[in-house]
mmCIF file of C-alpha atoms in Angstrom:
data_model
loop_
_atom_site.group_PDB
_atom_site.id
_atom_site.type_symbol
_atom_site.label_atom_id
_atom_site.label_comp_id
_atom_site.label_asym_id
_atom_site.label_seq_id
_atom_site.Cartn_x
_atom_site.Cartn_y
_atom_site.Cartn_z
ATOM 1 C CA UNK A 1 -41.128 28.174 59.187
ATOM 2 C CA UNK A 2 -37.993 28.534 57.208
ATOM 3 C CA UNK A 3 -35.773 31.764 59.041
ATOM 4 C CA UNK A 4 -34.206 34.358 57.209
ATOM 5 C CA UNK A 5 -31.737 37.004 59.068
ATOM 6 C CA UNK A 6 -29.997 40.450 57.836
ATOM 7 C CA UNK A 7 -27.240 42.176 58.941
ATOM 8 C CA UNK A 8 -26.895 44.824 60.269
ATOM 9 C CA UNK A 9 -30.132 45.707 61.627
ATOM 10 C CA UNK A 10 -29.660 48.691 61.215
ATOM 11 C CA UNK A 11 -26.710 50.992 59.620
ATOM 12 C CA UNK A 12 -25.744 54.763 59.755
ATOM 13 C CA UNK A 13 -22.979 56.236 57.170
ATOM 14 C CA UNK A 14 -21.953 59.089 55.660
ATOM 15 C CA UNK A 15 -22.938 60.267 52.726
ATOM 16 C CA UNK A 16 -20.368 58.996 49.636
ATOM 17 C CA UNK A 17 -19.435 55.549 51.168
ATOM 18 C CA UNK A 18 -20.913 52.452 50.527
ATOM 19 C CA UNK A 19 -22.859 49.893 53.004
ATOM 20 C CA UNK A 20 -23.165 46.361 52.680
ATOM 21 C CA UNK A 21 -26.081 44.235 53.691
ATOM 22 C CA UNK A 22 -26.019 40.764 54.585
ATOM 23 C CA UNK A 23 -29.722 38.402 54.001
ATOM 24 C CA UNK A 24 -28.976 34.527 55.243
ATOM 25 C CA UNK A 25 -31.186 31.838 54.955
ATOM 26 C CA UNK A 26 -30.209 30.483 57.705
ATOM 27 C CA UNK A 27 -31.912 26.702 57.635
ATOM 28 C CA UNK A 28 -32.682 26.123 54.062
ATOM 29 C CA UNK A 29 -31.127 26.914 50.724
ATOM 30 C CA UNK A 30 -32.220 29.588 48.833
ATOM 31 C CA UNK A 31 -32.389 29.811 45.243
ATOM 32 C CA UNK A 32 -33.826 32.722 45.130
ATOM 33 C CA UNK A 33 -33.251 35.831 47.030
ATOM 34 C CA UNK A 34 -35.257 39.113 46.157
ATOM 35 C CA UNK A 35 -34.279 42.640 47.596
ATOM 36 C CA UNK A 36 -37.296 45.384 48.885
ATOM 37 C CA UNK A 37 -37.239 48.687 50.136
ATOM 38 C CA UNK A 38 -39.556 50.173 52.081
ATOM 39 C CA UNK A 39 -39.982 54.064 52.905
ATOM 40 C CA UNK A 40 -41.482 55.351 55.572
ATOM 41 C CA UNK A 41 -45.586 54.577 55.718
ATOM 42 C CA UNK A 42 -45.443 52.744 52.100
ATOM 43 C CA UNK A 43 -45.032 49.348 50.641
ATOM 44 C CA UNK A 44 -42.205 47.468 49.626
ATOM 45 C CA UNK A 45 -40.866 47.741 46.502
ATOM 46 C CA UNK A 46 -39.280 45.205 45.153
ATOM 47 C CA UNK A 47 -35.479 46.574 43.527
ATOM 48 C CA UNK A 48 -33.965 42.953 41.986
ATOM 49 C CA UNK A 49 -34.487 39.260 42.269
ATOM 50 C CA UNK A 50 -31.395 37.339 42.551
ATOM 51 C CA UNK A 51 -30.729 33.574 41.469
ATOM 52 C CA UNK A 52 -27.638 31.783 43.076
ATOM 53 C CA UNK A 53 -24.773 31.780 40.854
ATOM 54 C CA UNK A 54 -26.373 34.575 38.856
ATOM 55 C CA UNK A 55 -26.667 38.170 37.822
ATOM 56 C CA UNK A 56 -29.610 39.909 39.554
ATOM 57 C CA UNK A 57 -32.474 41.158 37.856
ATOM 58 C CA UNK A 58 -33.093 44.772 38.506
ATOM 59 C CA UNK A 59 -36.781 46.312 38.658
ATOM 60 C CA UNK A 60 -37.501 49.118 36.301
ATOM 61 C CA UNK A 61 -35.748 52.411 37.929
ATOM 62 C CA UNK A 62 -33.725 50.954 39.718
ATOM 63 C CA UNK A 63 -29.835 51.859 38.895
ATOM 64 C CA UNK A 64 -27.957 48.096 39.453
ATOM 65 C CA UNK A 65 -24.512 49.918 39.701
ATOM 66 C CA UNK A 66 -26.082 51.527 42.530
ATOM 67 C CA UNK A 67 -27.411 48.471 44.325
ATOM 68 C CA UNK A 68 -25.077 45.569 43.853
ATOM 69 C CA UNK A 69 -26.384 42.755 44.977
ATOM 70 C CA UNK A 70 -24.585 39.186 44.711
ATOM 71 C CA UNK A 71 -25.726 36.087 45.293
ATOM 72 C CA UNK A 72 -22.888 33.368 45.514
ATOM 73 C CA UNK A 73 -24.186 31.185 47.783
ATOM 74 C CA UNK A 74 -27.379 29.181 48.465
ATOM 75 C CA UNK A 75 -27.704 30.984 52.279
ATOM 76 C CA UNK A 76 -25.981 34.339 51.481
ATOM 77 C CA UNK A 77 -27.039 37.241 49.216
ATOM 78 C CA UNK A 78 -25.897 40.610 50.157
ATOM 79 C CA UNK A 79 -26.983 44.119 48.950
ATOM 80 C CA UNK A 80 -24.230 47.011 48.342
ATOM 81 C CA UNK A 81 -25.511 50.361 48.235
ATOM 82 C CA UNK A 82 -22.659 51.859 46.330
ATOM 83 C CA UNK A 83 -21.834 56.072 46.872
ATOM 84 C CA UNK A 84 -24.640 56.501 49.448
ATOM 85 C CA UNK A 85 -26.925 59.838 49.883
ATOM 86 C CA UNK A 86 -29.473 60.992 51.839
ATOM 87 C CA UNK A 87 -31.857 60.150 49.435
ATOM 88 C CA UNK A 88 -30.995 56.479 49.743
ATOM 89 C CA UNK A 89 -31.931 56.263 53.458
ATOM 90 C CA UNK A 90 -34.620 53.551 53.959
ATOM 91 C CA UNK A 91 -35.590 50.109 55.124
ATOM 92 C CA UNK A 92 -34.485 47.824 53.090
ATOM 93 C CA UNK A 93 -36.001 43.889 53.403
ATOM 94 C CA UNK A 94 -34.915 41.175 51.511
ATOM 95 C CA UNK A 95 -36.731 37.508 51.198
ATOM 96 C CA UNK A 96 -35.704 34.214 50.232
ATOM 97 C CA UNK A 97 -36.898 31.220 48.754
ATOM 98 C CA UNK A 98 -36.085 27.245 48.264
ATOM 99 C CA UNK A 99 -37.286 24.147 47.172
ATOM 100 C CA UNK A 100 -36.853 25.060 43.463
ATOM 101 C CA UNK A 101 -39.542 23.713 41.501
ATOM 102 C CA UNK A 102 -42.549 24.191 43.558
ATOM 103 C CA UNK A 103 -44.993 26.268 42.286
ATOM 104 C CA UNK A 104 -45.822 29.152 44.482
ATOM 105 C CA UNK A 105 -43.119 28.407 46.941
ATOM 106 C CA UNK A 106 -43.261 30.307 49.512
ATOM 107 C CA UNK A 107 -40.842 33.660 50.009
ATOM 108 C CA UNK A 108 -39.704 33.937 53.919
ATOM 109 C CA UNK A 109 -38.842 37.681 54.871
ATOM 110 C CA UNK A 110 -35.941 38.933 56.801
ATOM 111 C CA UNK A 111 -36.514 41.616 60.006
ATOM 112 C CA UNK A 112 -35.085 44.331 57.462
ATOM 113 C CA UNK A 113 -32.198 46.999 57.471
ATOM 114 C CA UNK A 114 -32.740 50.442 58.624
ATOM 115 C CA UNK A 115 -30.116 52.338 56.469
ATOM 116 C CA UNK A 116 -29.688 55.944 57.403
ATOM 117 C CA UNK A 117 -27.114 58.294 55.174
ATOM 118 C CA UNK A 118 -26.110 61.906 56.773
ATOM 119 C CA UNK B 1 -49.039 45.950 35.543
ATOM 120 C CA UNK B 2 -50.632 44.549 38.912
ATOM 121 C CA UNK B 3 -51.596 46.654 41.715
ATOM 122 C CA UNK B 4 -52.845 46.604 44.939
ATOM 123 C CA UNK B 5 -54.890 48.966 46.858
ATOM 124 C CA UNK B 6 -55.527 49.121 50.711
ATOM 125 C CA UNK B 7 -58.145 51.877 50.894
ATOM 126 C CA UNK B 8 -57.391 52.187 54.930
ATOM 127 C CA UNK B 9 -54.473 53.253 56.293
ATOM 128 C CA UNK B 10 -54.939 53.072 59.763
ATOM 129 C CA UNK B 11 -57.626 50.996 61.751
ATOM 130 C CA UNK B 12 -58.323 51.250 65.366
ATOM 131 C CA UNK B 13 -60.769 48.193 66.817
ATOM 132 C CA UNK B 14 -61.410 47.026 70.650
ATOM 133 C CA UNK B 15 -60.316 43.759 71.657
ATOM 134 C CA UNK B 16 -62.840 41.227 70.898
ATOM 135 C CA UNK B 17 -64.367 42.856 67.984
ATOM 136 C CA UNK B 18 -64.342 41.638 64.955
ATOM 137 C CA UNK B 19 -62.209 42.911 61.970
ATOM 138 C CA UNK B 20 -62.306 43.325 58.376
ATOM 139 C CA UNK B 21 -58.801 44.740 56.283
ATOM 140 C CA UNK B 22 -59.809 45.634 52.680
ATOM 141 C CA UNK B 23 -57.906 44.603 49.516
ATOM 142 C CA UNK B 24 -58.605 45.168 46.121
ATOM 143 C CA UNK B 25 -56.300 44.145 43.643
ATOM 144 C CA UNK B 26 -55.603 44.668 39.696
ATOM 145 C CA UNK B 27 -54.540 41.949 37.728
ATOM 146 C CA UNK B 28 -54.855 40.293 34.520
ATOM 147 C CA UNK B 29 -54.658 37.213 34.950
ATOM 148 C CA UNK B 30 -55.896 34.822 37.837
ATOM 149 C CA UNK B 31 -54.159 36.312 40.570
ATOM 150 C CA UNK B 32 -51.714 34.746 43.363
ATOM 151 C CA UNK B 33 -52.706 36.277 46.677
ATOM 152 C CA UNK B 34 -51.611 37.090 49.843
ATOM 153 C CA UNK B 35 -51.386 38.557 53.239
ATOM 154 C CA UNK B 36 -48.710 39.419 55.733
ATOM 155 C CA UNK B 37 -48.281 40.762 58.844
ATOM 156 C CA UNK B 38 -44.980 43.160 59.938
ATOM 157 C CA UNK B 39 -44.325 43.964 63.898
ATOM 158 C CA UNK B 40 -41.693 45.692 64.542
ATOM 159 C CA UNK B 41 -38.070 44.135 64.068
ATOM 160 C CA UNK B 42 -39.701 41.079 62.642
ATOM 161 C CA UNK B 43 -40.036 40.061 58.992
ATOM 162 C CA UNK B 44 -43.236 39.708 57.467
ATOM 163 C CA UNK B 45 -44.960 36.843 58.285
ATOM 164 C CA UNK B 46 -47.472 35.305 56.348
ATOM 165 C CA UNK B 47 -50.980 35.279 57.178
ATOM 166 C CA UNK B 48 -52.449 33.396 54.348
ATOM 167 C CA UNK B 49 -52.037 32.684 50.301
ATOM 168 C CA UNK B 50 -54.772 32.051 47.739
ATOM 169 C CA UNK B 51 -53.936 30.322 44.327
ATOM 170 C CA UNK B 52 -56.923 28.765 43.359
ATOM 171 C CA UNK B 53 -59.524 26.208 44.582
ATOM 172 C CA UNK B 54 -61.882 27.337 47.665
ATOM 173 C CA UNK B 55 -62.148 30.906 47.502
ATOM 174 C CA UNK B 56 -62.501 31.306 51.327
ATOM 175 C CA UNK B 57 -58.833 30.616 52.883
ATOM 176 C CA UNK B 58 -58.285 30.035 56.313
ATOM 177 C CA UNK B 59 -54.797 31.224 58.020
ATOM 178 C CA UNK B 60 -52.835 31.391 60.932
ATOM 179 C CA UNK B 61 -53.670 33.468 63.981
ATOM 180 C CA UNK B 62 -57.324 32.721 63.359
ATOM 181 C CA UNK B 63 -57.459 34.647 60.277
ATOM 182 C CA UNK B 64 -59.226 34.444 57.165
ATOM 183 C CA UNK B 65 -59.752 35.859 53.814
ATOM 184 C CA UNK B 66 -62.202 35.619 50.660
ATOM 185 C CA UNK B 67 -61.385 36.171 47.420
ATOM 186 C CA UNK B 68 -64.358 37.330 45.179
ATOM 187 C CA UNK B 69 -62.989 37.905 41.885
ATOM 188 C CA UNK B 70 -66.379 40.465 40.621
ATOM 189 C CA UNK B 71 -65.076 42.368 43.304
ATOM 190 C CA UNK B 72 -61.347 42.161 42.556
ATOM 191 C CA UNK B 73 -60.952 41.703 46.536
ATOM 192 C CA UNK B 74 -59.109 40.092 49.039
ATOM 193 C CA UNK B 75 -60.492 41.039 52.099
ATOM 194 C CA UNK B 76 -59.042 39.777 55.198
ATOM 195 C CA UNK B 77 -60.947 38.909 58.622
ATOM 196 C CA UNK B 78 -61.188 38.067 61.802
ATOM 197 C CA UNK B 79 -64.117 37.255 64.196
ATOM 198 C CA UNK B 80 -62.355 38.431 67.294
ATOM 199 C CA UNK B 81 -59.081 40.642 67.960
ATOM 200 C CA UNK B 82 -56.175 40.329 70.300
ATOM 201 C CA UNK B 83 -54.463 42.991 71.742
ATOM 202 C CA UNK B 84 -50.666 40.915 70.189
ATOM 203 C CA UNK B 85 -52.933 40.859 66.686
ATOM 204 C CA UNK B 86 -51.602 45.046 66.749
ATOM 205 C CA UNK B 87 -49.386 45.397 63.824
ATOM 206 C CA UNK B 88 -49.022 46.509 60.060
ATOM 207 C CA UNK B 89 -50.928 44.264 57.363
ATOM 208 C CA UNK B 90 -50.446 44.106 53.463
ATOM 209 C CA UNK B 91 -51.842 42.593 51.196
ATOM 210 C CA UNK B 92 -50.026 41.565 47.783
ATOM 211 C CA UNK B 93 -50.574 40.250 44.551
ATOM 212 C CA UNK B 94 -47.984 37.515 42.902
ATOM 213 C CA UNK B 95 -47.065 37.637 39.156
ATOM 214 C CA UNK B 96 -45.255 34.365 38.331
ATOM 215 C CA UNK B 97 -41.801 35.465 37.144
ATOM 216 C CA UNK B 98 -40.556 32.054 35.849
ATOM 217 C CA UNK B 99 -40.758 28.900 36.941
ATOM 218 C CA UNK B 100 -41.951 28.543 40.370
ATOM 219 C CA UNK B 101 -41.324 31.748 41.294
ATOM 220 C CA UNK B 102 -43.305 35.069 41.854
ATOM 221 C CA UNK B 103 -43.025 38.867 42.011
ATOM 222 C CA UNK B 104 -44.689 40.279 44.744
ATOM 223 C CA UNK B 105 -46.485 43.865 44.118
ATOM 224 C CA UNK B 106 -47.671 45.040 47.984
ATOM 225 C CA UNK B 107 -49.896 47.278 48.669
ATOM 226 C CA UNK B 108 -49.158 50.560 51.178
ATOM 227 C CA UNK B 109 -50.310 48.605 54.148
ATOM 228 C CA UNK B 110 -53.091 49.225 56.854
ATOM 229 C CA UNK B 111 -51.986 49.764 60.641
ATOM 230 C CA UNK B 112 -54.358 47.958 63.395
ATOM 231 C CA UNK B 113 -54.414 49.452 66.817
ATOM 232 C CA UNK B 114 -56.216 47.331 68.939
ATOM 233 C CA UNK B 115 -57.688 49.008 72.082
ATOM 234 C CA UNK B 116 -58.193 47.264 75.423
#
């Protein structure tokens, strides 16, 4: 199947700075990216969906100048969490998809980003 | 909105039994549906999908799953375990957000500990 990385694996900052993640598609192109996070015994939520040369769509609740994610290439979206807290410490996943067009097409998941904010 | 509920948390089964995850789902429409499997510093892999057609789809691994829409499930199985089939499982329920795309709602996930 189609491989998806992020980087870094995982991340600790200090509270106040940002962190950038990295999601690649690393052997197909993806024209659509989505960003998850994950706490700690729950599910993924899904935060934004991202289409290549587009602005993200943000999930209810979630604040986009917070989480900026861009999308400017077909194998690269990345995920800025902007002014981090505490409170902002989690797993975050991201997934991609291709072949534009195809119904259901299939989203491939990267390992995920531990970020951890002191 | 869609949900998805996995009423166990945490299931422990020997090697060689059989299992049986539970998945019930709410949806409005007919739903996209799916299973994955997370280990640890992987991505979620998936299991298996159902869109329509046979509502008995086989997987990967030796897994399987039935959807039975009077139930609103998804109930994945397998007729015997592997000690490597230990990991986290969730279920999820698509909602076609344009095109051929989907949103993904997951549900909290059910850990497998398989014994020896």
């Amino acid at each position: 199947g189609a491989v998806v990385s992020q980087h870094p694996s995982w991340v600790i900052c200090k509270s106040g700075t940002s962190v950038k993640i990295e999601c690649r598609s690393l052997d197909f192109q993806a024209t659509t990216m989505f960003w998850y996070r994950q706490f700690p015994k729950q599910s993924l939520m899904l935060m934004a969906t991202s289409n290549e040369g587009s602005k993200a769509t943000y999930e209810q609740g979630v604040e986009k100048d917070k989480f900026l994610i861009n999308h400017a290439s077909l194998t690269l979206s990345t995920l800025t969490v902007t002014s981090a807290h505490p409170e902002d410490s989690s797993f975050y996943i991201c997934s991609a998809t291709g072949l534009a067009g195809v119904v259901g097409n299939e989203q491939f998941f990267g390992p995920g980003t531990r970020l951890t904010v002191l | 909105a869609q949900s998805v509920t996995q009423p166990d948390i945490h299931i422990t089964v020997s090697e060689g039994a059989s299992l049986e995850l539970r998945c019930n789902y709410s949806y409005g429409a007919t739903p996209y549906l799916f299973w994955y499997v997370q280990s640890p510093g992987q991505g979620l892999q998936l299991l298996l999908k159902y869109f329509s057609g046979d509502t008995l789809v086989q997987g990967i691994k030796g897994f399987e799953a039935e959807f039975k829409r009077s139930q609103s499930s998804f109930n994945l199985r397998k007729p015997s375990v592997h000690w490597s089939d230990a990991a986290e499982y969730f279920c999820a329920v698509g909602k076609n957000s344009g095109g051929s795309n989907y949103k993904l709602t997951f549900g909290k996930g059910t850990l497998l500990t398989v014994n020896p």
